[in-house]
Short mmCIF file of C-alpha atoms and ligand atoms in Angstrom, two decimals:
data_model
loop_
_atom_site.label_atom_id
_atom_site.label_comp_id
_atom_site.label_asym_id
_atom_site.label_seq_id
_atom_site.Cartn_x
_atom_site.Cartn_y
_atom_site.Cartn_z
CA MET A 1 -32.97 16.04 -89.39
CA THR A 2 -36.58 15.45 -88.47
CA ILE A 3 -37.64 11.80 -88.23
CA ILE A 4 -41.28 10.77 -87.95
CA VAL A 5 -41.55 7.48 -86.08
CA THR A 6 -44.99 5.90 -86.41
CA GLY A 7 -46.12 3.37 -83.80
CA GLY A 8 -43.58 4.81 -81.36
CA ALA A 9 -45.77 4.16 -78.31
CA GLY A 10 -45.51 0.41 -78.95
CA PHE A 11 -42.78 -2.09 -78.17
CA ILE A 12 -40.10 -1.69 -80.85
CA GLY A 13 -41.01 1.88 -81.82
CA SER A 14 -40.49 3.15 -78.26
CA ASN A 15 -37.17 1.34 -77.96
CA PHE A 16 -36.16 2.90 -81.30
CA ILE A 17 -37.09 6.40 -80.08
CA PHE A 18 -34.99 5.96 -76.91
CA TYR A 19 -32.07 4.71 -79.01
CA GLU A 20 -32.27 7.56 -81.56
CA LEU A 21 -32.61 10.35 -78.97
CA ASP A 22 -29.57 8.98 -77.19
CA LYS A 23 -27.43 8.26 -80.27
CA HIS A 24 -28.40 11.31 -82.37
CA PRO A 25 -29.35 14.13 -79.98
CA GLU A 26 -29.02 16.57 -82.90
CA ASP A 27 -32.09 15.02 -84.60
CA ARG A 28 -35.73 15.79 -83.87
CA ILE A 29 -38.10 12.87 -83.35
CA VAL A 30 -41.84 13.17 -83.91
CA CYS A 31 -43.79 10.14 -82.71
CA LEU A 32 -47.10 9.53 -84.47
CA ASP A 33 -49.25 6.91 -82.76
CA ALA A 34 -52.97 6.18 -82.57
CA LEU A 35 -52.58 4.68 -79.06
CA THR A 36 -54.46 1.47 -79.80
CA TYR A 37 -54.58 -1.23 -77.11
CA ALA A 38 -50.88 -1.88 -77.90
CA GLY A 39 -49.64 1.67 -77.46
CA SER A 40 -49.07 3.42 -74.16
CA LEU A 41 -48.08 6.99 -73.41
CA SER A 42 -46.60 5.89 -70.10
CA THR A 43 -43.91 4.11 -72.10
CA LEU A 44 -42.77 7.43 -73.61
CA GLN A 45 -42.86 9.31 -70.28
CA PRO A 46 -39.04 9.41 -69.94
CA VAL A 47 -38.68 11.45 -73.17
CA MET A 48 -41.94 13.43 -73.20
CA ASP A 49 -40.30 16.66 -71.96
CA LYS A 50 -37.31 16.59 -74.30
CA GLU A 51 -37.10 19.62 -76.56
CA ASN A 52 -36.33 17.54 -79.64
CA PHE A 53 -39.28 15.17 -79.10
CA ARG A 54 -42.95 15.59 -79.97
CA PHE A 55 -45.82 13.15 -79.54
CA VAL A 56 -48.86 13.36 -81.84
CA LYS A 57 -51.89 11.12 -81.35
CA LEU A 58 -52.88 10.25 -84.90
CA ASP A 59 -54.01 7.28 -86.95
CA ILE A 60 -51.89 6.46 -90.01
CA ARG A 61 -55.14 5.87 -91.92
CA ASP A 62 -56.17 9.50 -91.31
CA ARG A 63 -55.02 11.07 -94.59
CA GLU A 64 -55.93 14.63 -93.68
CA GLY A 65 -54.24 14.42 -90.30
CA VAL A 66 -51.11 12.80 -91.75
CA TYR A 67 -50.81 15.44 -94.50
CA LYS A 68 -51.23 18.23 -91.93
CA LEU A 69 -48.44 16.75 -89.80
CA PHE A 70 -46.12 16.49 -92.83
CA GLU A 71 -46.88 20.13 -93.68
CA GLU A 72 -46.02 21.20 -90.13
CA GLU A 73 -42.95 19.07 -89.57
CA LYS A 74 -41.43 18.74 -93.07
CA PRO A 75 -39.85 15.42 -92.08
CA ASP A 76 -36.66 14.10 -93.71
CA ILE A 77 -37.21 10.45 -92.78
CA ILE A 78 -40.25 8.30 -91.96
CA VAL A 79 -39.83 5.04 -90.06
CA ASN A 80 -43.09 3.10 -90.09
CA PHE A 81 -43.52 0.79 -87.10
CA ALA A 82 -47.27 1.41 -86.76
CA ALA A 83 -49.12 -1.84 -87.26
CA GLU A 84 -51.46 -4.39 -85.84
CA SER A 85 -48.80 -6.88 -84.81
CA HIS A 86 -50.27 -9.97 -83.13
CA VAL A 87 -50.85 -13.13 -85.20
CA ASP A 88 -53.53 -14.52 -82.85
CA ARG A 89 -55.58 -11.31 -83.10
CA SER A 90 -55.27 -11.40 -86.90
CA ILE A 91 -56.79 -14.88 -86.90
CA GLU A 92 -59.79 -13.53 -84.93
CA ASN A 93 -60.24 -10.30 -86.90
CA PRO A 94 -58.23 -9.83 -90.12
CA THR A 95 -59.93 -6.60 -91.28
CA ILE A 96 -58.16 -4.13 -89.00
CA PHE A 97 -54.83 -5.69 -90.06
CA LEU A 98 -55.58 -4.94 -93.70
CA GLU A 99 -56.73 -1.41 -92.89
CA THR A 100 -53.81 -0.36 -90.70
CA ASN A 101 -50.99 -2.40 -92.17
CA ILE A 102 -51.80 -1.90 -95.87
CA ILE A 103 -54.01 1.20 -96.24
CA GLY A 104 -52.15 3.03 -93.46
CA THR A 105 -48.83 2.36 -95.21
CA SER A 106 -50.20 3.73 -98.48
CA VAL A 107 -51.41 6.93 -96.75
CA LEU A 108 -47.94 7.50 -95.26
CA MET A 109 -46.25 6.95 -98.62
CA ASP A 110 -48.73 9.27 -100.39
CA ALA A 111 -47.76 11.96 -97.88
CA CYS A 112 -44.09 11.25 -98.65
CA ARG A 113 -44.76 11.72 -102.39
CA LYS A 114 -46.75 14.91 -101.82
CA TYR A 115 -44.29 16.64 -99.50
CA GLY A 116 -40.99 14.98 -100.50
CA ILE A 117 -38.71 13.09 -98.11
CA GLN A 118 -35.19 11.66 -98.04
CA ARG A 119 -36.23 8.18 -96.98
CA TYR A 120 -39.32 6.11 -96.21
CA HIS A 121 -38.43 3.04 -94.15
CA GLN A 122 -40.88 0.16 -93.74
CA VAL A 123 -40.40 -2.02 -90.66
CA SER A 124 -41.41 -5.47 -91.85
CA THR A 125 -41.07 -9.00 -90.57
CA ASP A 126 -39.50 -12.34 -91.47
CA GLU A 127 -43.04 -13.76 -91.34
CA VAL A 128 -43.57 -12.54 -94.93
CA TYR A 129 -41.41 -15.50 -96.06
CA GLY A 130 -43.80 -18.02 -94.48
CA ASP A 131 -42.11 -20.81 -92.55
CA LEU A 132 -39.31 -23.36 -92.87
CA PRO A 133 -39.49 -27.05 -91.97
CA ILE A 134 -38.21 -27.87 -88.48
CA ASP A 135 -36.14 -30.81 -89.80
CA ARG A 136 -34.17 -28.66 -92.30
CA PRO A 137 -31.81 -26.58 -90.11
CA ASP A 138 -29.75 -25.85 -93.24
CA LEU A 139 -32.49 -23.59 -94.68
CA PHE A 140 -32.72 -19.84 -93.95
CA PHE A 141 -34.71 -16.84 -95.17
CA HIS A 142 -32.71 -14.72 -97.63
CA GLU A 143 -33.86 -11.38 -99.04
CA ASP A 144 -34.81 -13.12 -102.31
CA THR A 145 -36.75 -15.94 -100.64
CA PRO A 146 -40.24 -15.82 -102.21
CA ILE A 147 -43.02 -14.26 -100.18
CA HIS A 148 -45.28 -17.07 -99.01
CA THR A 149 -47.41 -16.01 -96.08
CA SER A 150 -49.51 -18.01 -93.63
CA SER A 151 -51.53 -15.70 -91.34
CA PRO A 152 -53.66 -12.64 -92.03
CA TYR A 153 -50.99 -10.68 -90.11
CA SER A 154 -48.07 -11.82 -92.26
CA THR A 155 -50.16 -11.40 -95.39
CA SER A 156 -50.97 -7.79 -94.50
CA LYS A 157 -47.27 -7.10 -93.85
CA ALA A 158 -46.25 -8.76 -97.13
CA SER A 159 -48.88 -6.74 -99.01
CA ALA A 160 -47.48 -3.55 -97.49
CA ASP A 161 -43.95 -4.58 -98.56
CA LEU A 162 -45.15 -5.10 -102.14
CA LEU A 163 -46.80 -1.69 -102.08
CA VAL A 164 -43.60 -0.08 -100.80
CA MET A 165 -41.62 -1.57 -103.69
CA ALA A 166 -44.36 -0.51 -106.12
CA TYR A 167 -44.09 3.12 -104.90
CA HIS A 168 -40.34 2.89 -105.38
CA ARG A 169 -40.57 1.62 -108.92
CA THR A 170 -43.58 3.65 -110.05
CA TYR A 171 -43.00 6.99 -108.30
CA GLY A 172 -39.29 6.74 -107.51
CA LEU A 173 -40.00 7.00 -103.75
CA PRO A 174 -36.70 6.52 -101.83
CA VAL A 175 -37.61 3.48 -99.74
CA THR A 176 -35.96 0.75 -97.71
CA ILE A 177 -37.50 -2.31 -96.04
CA SER A 178 -36.20 -4.35 -93.09
CA ARG A 179 -37.45 -7.82 -92.23
CA CYS A 180 -36.61 -8.81 -88.70
CA SER A 181 -37.10 -11.99 -86.70
CA ASN A 182 -38.92 -12.15 -83.32
CA ASN A 183 -37.88 -9.39 -80.92
CA TYR A 184 -37.79 -9.51 -77.13
CA GLY A 185 -36.93 -6.91 -74.50
CA PRO A 186 -38.46 -4.11 -72.40
CA TYR A 187 -41.95 -2.74 -73.10
CA GLN A 188 -43.23 -5.72 -75.11
CA PHE A 189 -47.01 -6.03 -74.76
CA PRO A 190 -47.87 -9.04 -72.56
CA GLU A 191 -49.88 -10.79 -75.30
CA LYS A 192 -46.61 -12.01 -76.90
CA LEU A 193 -44.88 -15.24 -75.85
CA ILE A 194 -42.07 -14.01 -73.57
CA PRO A 195 -43.85 -11.30 -71.53
CA LEU A 196 -47.03 -13.42 -71.34
CA MET A 197 -45.09 -16.31 -69.83
CA ILE A 198 -43.24 -14.03 -67.40
CA ALA A 199 -46.49 -12.40 -66.22
CA ASN A 200 -48.30 -15.75 -65.85
CA ALA A 201 -45.37 -17.45 -64.11
CA LEU A 202 -45.10 -14.62 -61.58
CA ALA A 203 -48.82 -15.07 -60.81
CA ASP A 204 -48.42 -18.90 -60.67
CA LYS A 205 -50.92 -19.14 -63.53
CA PRO A 206 -50.78 -21.88 -66.23
CA LEU A 207 -48.27 -21.28 -69.03
CA PRO A 208 -50.20 -21.99 -72.26
CA VAL A 209 -47.83 -23.55 -74.81
CA TYR A 210 -49.46 -24.03 -78.21
CA GLY A 211 -49.28 -27.70 -79.29
CA GLU A 212 -46.05 -29.50 -78.45
CA GLY A 213 -44.09 -26.25 -78.23
CA LYS A 214 -41.56 -27.41 -80.80
CA ASN A 215 -42.06 -24.43 -83.14
CA VAL A 216 -38.86 -22.48 -83.61
CA ARG A 217 -38.42 -18.69 -83.54
CA ASP A 218 -35.18 -16.75 -84.14
CA TRP A 219 -34.98 -14.31 -81.19
CA LEU A 220 -33.28 -10.90 -81.35
CA TYR A 221 -32.84 -8.39 -78.52
CA VAL A 222 -34.87 -5.30 -79.43
CA GLU A 223 -31.95 -2.88 -79.15
CA ASP A 224 -30.05 -4.82 -81.82
CA HIS A 225 -33.06 -4.41 -84.12
CA CYS A 226 -33.08 -0.65 -83.40
CA LYS A 227 -29.36 -0.39 -84.22
CA ALA A 228 -29.95 -2.14 -87.53
CA ILE A 229 -32.78 0.22 -88.51
CA ASP A 230 -30.67 3.23 -87.54
CA LEU A 231 -27.94 2.00 -89.91
CA ILE A 232 -30.38 1.28 -92.74
CA ILE A 233 -32.06 4.71 -92.68
CA ARG A 234 -28.70 6.48 -92.69
CA LYS A 235 -26.52 4.20 -94.83
CA GLY A 236 -28.78 1.65 -96.49
CA LYS A 237 -29.32 1.71 -100.26
CA GLU A 238 -32.61 2.99 -101.66
CA GLY A 239 -34.89 0.29 -103.00
CA GLU A 240 -33.20 -2.43 -100.92
CA THR A 241 -34.56 -4.93 -98.43
CA TYR A 242 -32.44 -6.05 -95.45
CA ASN A 243 -33.03 -9.14 -93.32
CA ILE A 244 -32.23 -8.71 -89.61
CA GLY A 245 -31.63 -11.65 -87.28
CA GLY A 246 -29.04 -13.03 -84.92
CA HIS A 247 -28.95 -16.79 -85.61
CA ASN A 248 -30.61 -17.50 -82.30
CA GLU A 249 -33.16 -20.21 -82.96
CA MET A 250 -35.07 -21.68 -80.05
CA GLN A 251 -38.12 -23.87 -79.56
CA ASN A 252 -40.99 -22.24 -77.67
CA ILE A 253 -40.86 -24.90 -74.96
CA GLN A 254 -37.15 -24.15 -74.34
CA ILE A 255 -37.98 -20.46 -73.84
CA VAL A 256 -40.83 -21.21 -71.43
CA LYS A 257 -38.67 -23.59 -69.38
CA LEU A 258 -35.89 -21.03 -69.24
CA ILE A 259 -38.32 -18.43 -67.88
CA CYS A 260 -39.49 -20.95 -65.23
CA ASP A 261 -35.85 -21.64 -64.28
CA TYR A 262 -35.01 -17.97 -63.95
CA LEU A 263 -38.08 -17.22 -61.84
CA GLY A 264 -37.78 -20.40 -59.76
CA LYS A 265 -41.19 -21.69 -60.93
CA PRO A 266 -42.04 -25.39 -61.51
CA TYR A 267 -42.48 -26.83 -65.03
CA SER A 268 -45.83 -28.17 -63.76
CA LEU A 269 -47.24 -24.72 -64.60
CA ILE A 270 -46.74 -25.52 -68.30
CA GLU A 271 -49.96 -26.49 -70.08
CA HIS A 272 -49.91 -27.72 -73.67
CA VAL A 273 -53.04 -26.26 -75.26
CA THR A 274 -54.82 -26.29 -78.64
CA ASP A 275 -52.40 -25.20 -81.35
CA ARG A 276 -52.62 -21.89 -83.24
CA LYS A 277 -54.42 -22.26 -86.59
CA GLY A 278 -51.92 -22.34 -89.48
CA HIS A 279 -49.03 -22.19 -86.95
CA ASP A 280 -45.70 -21.40 -88.68
CA GLN A 281 -43.13 -24.09 -87.88
CA ARG A 282 -39.78 -22.34 -87.99
CA TYR A 283 -38.37 -18.88 -88.75
CA ALA A 284 -34.64 -18.43 -89.38
CA ILE A 285 -32.97 -15.36 -90.87
CA ASP A 286 -29.77 -15.15 -92.89
CA PRO A 287 -28.43 -11.67 -91.98
CA THR A 288 -25.35 -11.81 -94.29
CA LYS A 289 -26.43 -8.85 -96.43
CA ILE A 290 -26.81 -6.31 -93.62
CA HIS A 291 -23.57 -7.57 -92.08
CA GLU A 292 -21.56 -7.26 -95.27
CA GLU A 293 -23.10 -3.98 -96.55
CA LEU A 294 -23.63 -2.07 -93.33
CA GLY A 295 -21.40 -3.85 -90.81
CA TRP A 296 -24.32 -4.77 -88.52
CA LEU A 297 -23.97 -7.65 -86.09
CA PRO A 298 -26.15 -8.48 -83.08
CA GLU A 299 -24.44 -7.45 -79.85
CA THR A 300 -26.62 -8.96 -77.11
CA MET A 301 -26.27 -12.70 -76.53
CA PHE A 302 -29.60 -14.41 -75.80
CA ALA A 303 -28.43 -15.56 -72.35
CA ASP A 304 -27.80 -11.93 -71.35
CA GLY A 305 -30.79 -10.45 -73.20
CA ILE A 306 -33.33 -12.78 -71.63
CA LYS A 307 -31.94 -12.13 -68.13
CA LYS A 308 -32.12 -8.37 -68.72
CA THR A 309 -35.66 -8.73 -70.06
CA ILE A 310 -36.95 -10.82 -67.16
CA GLN A 311 -35.31 -8.41 -64.73
CA TRP A 312 -36.96 -5.48 -66.53
CA TYR A 313 -40.40 -7.07 -66.11
CA LEU A 314 -39.63 -7.68 -62.42
CA ASP A 315 -38.59 -4.04 -61.99
CA HIS A 316 -41.51 -2.56 -63.97
CA LYS A 317 -44.50 -4.45 -62.64
CA ASP A 318 -46.56 -1.27 -62.54
CA TRP A 319 -46.18 -0.92 -66.34
CA TRP A 320 -47.53 -4.36 -67.25
CA GLU A 321 -49.82 -4.98 -64.27
CA ASN A 322 -51.70 -1.87 -65.30
CA ILE A 323 -52.10 -3.30 -68.81
CA ILE A 324 -53.21 -6.78 -67.78
CA SER A 325 -55.71 -5.51 -65.23
CA GLY A 326 -57.95 -3.88 -67.86
CA GLU A 327 -59.39 -4.95 -71.23
CA TYR A 328 -56.60 -7.55 -71.47
CA GLN A 329 -58.62 -9.81 -69.11
CA ASN A 330 -61.41 -10.07 -71.74
CA TYR A 331 -58.80 -10.71 -74.45
CA TYR A 332 -57.20 -13.46 -72.36
CA GLN A 333 -60.52 -15.12 -71.65
CA LYS A 334 -61.48 -15.02 -75.35
CA MET A 335 -58.13 -16.34 -76.62
CA TYR A 336 -57.30 -18.90 -73.95
CA GLY A 337 -60.63 -19.70 -72.28
CA SER A 338 -61.71 -22.10 -75.02
CA ARG A 339 -58.30 -23.69 -75.74
CA LYS A 340 -58.31 -27.34 -74.72
CA VAL A 341 -55.54 -28.57 -72.43
CA LEU A 342 -53.75 -31.42 -74.28
CA ASP A 343 -52.58 -34.62 -72.56
P1 NAD B 401 -46.78 -3.20 -81.08
O1 NAD B 401 -48.09 -3.87 -81.32
O2 NAD B 401 -46.12 -3.33 -79.75
O3 NAD B 401 -46.94 -1.63 -81.37
C1 NAD B 401 -47.64 -1.12 -82.46
C2 NAD B 401 -47.85 0.38 -82.25
O4 NAD B 401 -48.52 0.89 -83.41
C3 NAD B 401 -48.72 0.72 -81.03
O5 NAD B 401 -48.14 1.80 -80.32
C4 NAD B 401 -50.05 1.13 -81.65
O6 NAD B 401 -50.74 2.11 -80.86
C5 NAD B 401 -49.59 1.71 -82.98
N1 NAD B 401 -50.65 1.67 -84.00
C6 NAD B 401 -51.43 0.60 -84.34
N2 NAD B 401 -52.29 0.95 -85.30
C7 NAD B 401 -52.05 2.25 -85.60
C8 NAD B 401 -52.60 3.17 -86.52
N3 NAD B 401 -53.62 2.81 -87.33
N4 NAD B 401 -52.09 4.42 -86.59
C9 NAD B 401 -51.09 4.79 -85.76
N5 NAD B 401 -50.53 3.97 -84.85
C10 NAD B 401 -51.01 2.71 -84.77
O7 NAD B 401 -45.83 -3.71 -82.25
P2 NAD B 401 -44.27 -4.01 -82.23
O8 NAD B 401 -44.04 -5.38 -81.74
O9 NAD B 401 -43.55 -2.87 -81.61
O10 NAD B 401 -43.98 -4.02 -83.80
C11 NAD B 401 -43.64 -2.81 -84.49
C12 NAD B 401 -43.43 -3.13 -85.96
O11 NAD B 401 -42.39 -4.09 -86.11
C13 NAD B 401 -44.66 -3.73 -86.64
O12 NAD B 401 -44.76 -3.18 -87.93
C14 NAD B 401 -44.35 -5.22 -86.71
O13 NAD B 401 -44.97 -5.80 -87.84
C15 NAD B 401 -42.84 -5.20 -86.88
N6 NAD B 401 -42.11 -6.38 -86.35
C16 NAD B 401 -42.34 -6.81 -85.07
C17 NAD B 401 -41.60 -7.90 -84.58
C18 NAD B 401 -41.77 -8.36 -83.16
O14 NAD B 401 -41.18 -9.38 -82.77
N7 NAD B 401 -42.53 -7.69 -82.31
C19 NAD B 401 -40.67 -8.54 -85.40
C20 NAD B 401 -40.47 -8.06 -86.72
C21 NAD B 401 -41.20 -6.98 -87.17
P1 TYD B 402 -45.70 -14.67 -80.62
O1 TYD B 402 -44.97 -14.02 -79.49
O2 TYD B 402 -47.17 -14.43 -80.74
O3 TYD B 402 -44.93 -14.25 -81.95
P2 TYD B 402 -45.10 -14.83 -83.49
O4 TYD B 402 -46.32 -15.63 -83.57
O5 TYD B 402 -45.21 -13.56 -84.27
O6 TYD B 402 -43.86 -15.58 -83.76
O7 TYD B 402 -45.48 -16.25 -80.52
C1 TYD B 402 -44.20 -16.81 -80.53
C2 TYD B 402 -44.36 -18.31 -80.53
O8 TYD B 402 -44.92 -18.72 -79.29
C3 TYD B 402 -45.30 -18.82 -81.59
O9 TYD B 402 -44.79 -20.05 -82.12
C4 TYD B 402 -46.60 -19.07 -80.86
C5 TYD B 402 -46.16 -19.44 -79.47
N1 TYD B 402 -47.06 -19.05 -78.37
C6 TYD B 402 -47.49 -20.00 -77.43
O10 TYD B 402 -47.11 -21.18 -77.50
N2 TYD B 402 -48.32 -19.59 -76.43
C7 TYD B 402 -48.76 -18.32 -76.32
O11 TYD B 402 -49.55 -18.01 -75.39
C8 TYD B 402 -48.31 -17.35 -77.27
C9 TYD B 402 -48.76 -15.92 -77.19
C10 TYD B 402 -47.45 -17.75 -78.28
#
């Protein structure tokens, strides 16, 4: 089989490519990525020379380029990870989120209709369900929870999901959607909570916690997410949506303190700063459907996953130091420079 993985030079896409090449060496993987600020070819270096792997620098909005690639590769499966993925950036500049996350998705699906495929899989997020109150730990996101988004990012992802289901109903496109909770693990871009806090703590820089830090996220080790997607594209039912999460809810402040503990850094580095606009309170996934239908269960406990992750960042300083030494400095200044430190 030939699988096109879009966004494979980013965090989850690259982890998925490593997982697939290892688990299914008989398959061919073609990575399509525009190499935006979030994508890095150095991440894919370990697989670049493999015979059953090809990298193509391409934007999913480039219809002509995408059609040409489909003509060349005649893919069986498309897994679409390519997206603008950071909520804070979407608050600053929504337009690129709409262009990549919605229009780009439609271009990929048009190519699927034109050339025919076995499966189009859309990698979505639990953020399409909006948020849950912190004081209602009995509530979870189910697949039929209404879409109710908060940020331009989650709205663009929800719009793409609706479009995917419309292509299924209208054109009979064989689609699946997965909605996963927050991922952590190797190769996550240091703008996101966990790698940002690791990088700052190692440099003894302030650790900027938005507001009180009581917001809850449901953390999943990235490899468990990859295993779930692998199962869905091979065994999942067409037209279905699957929630992916490991019942691992934690407050942001707990995560930041844990990182300090592991690295031997004082909590005095923690700075409570101006909250994110429209900040979602709590995400929590009910993964019963994927467990019962496909037998998926998370395998990495948070205590082990976070240790592995921190160790990975310690062992791969060249990877992230290279990133944060460039344009990232301007980003950091713009995003954090004007945030007030709260008492
Ligand atoms: P990321 O930002 O690390 O990587 C995104 C990749 O997409 C980058 O390699 C980038 O170069 C590429 N890309 C961006 N725009 C493109 C375009 N127009 N054409 C081609 N390539 C383009 O993102 P991630 O964290 O790996 O997330 C991957 C997917 O998973 C996204 O769709 C995201 O919405 C979803 N998701 C992420 C999380 C999470 O916790 N990170 C959780 C649930 C779902
Ligand atoms: P993030 O990693 O951006 O993921 P998402 O917003 O998609 O859940 O943020 C995770 C949580 O951490 C979120 O509640 C916002 C918070 N956060 C901070 O407190 N400080 C930071 O510098 C960042 C990047 C995030």
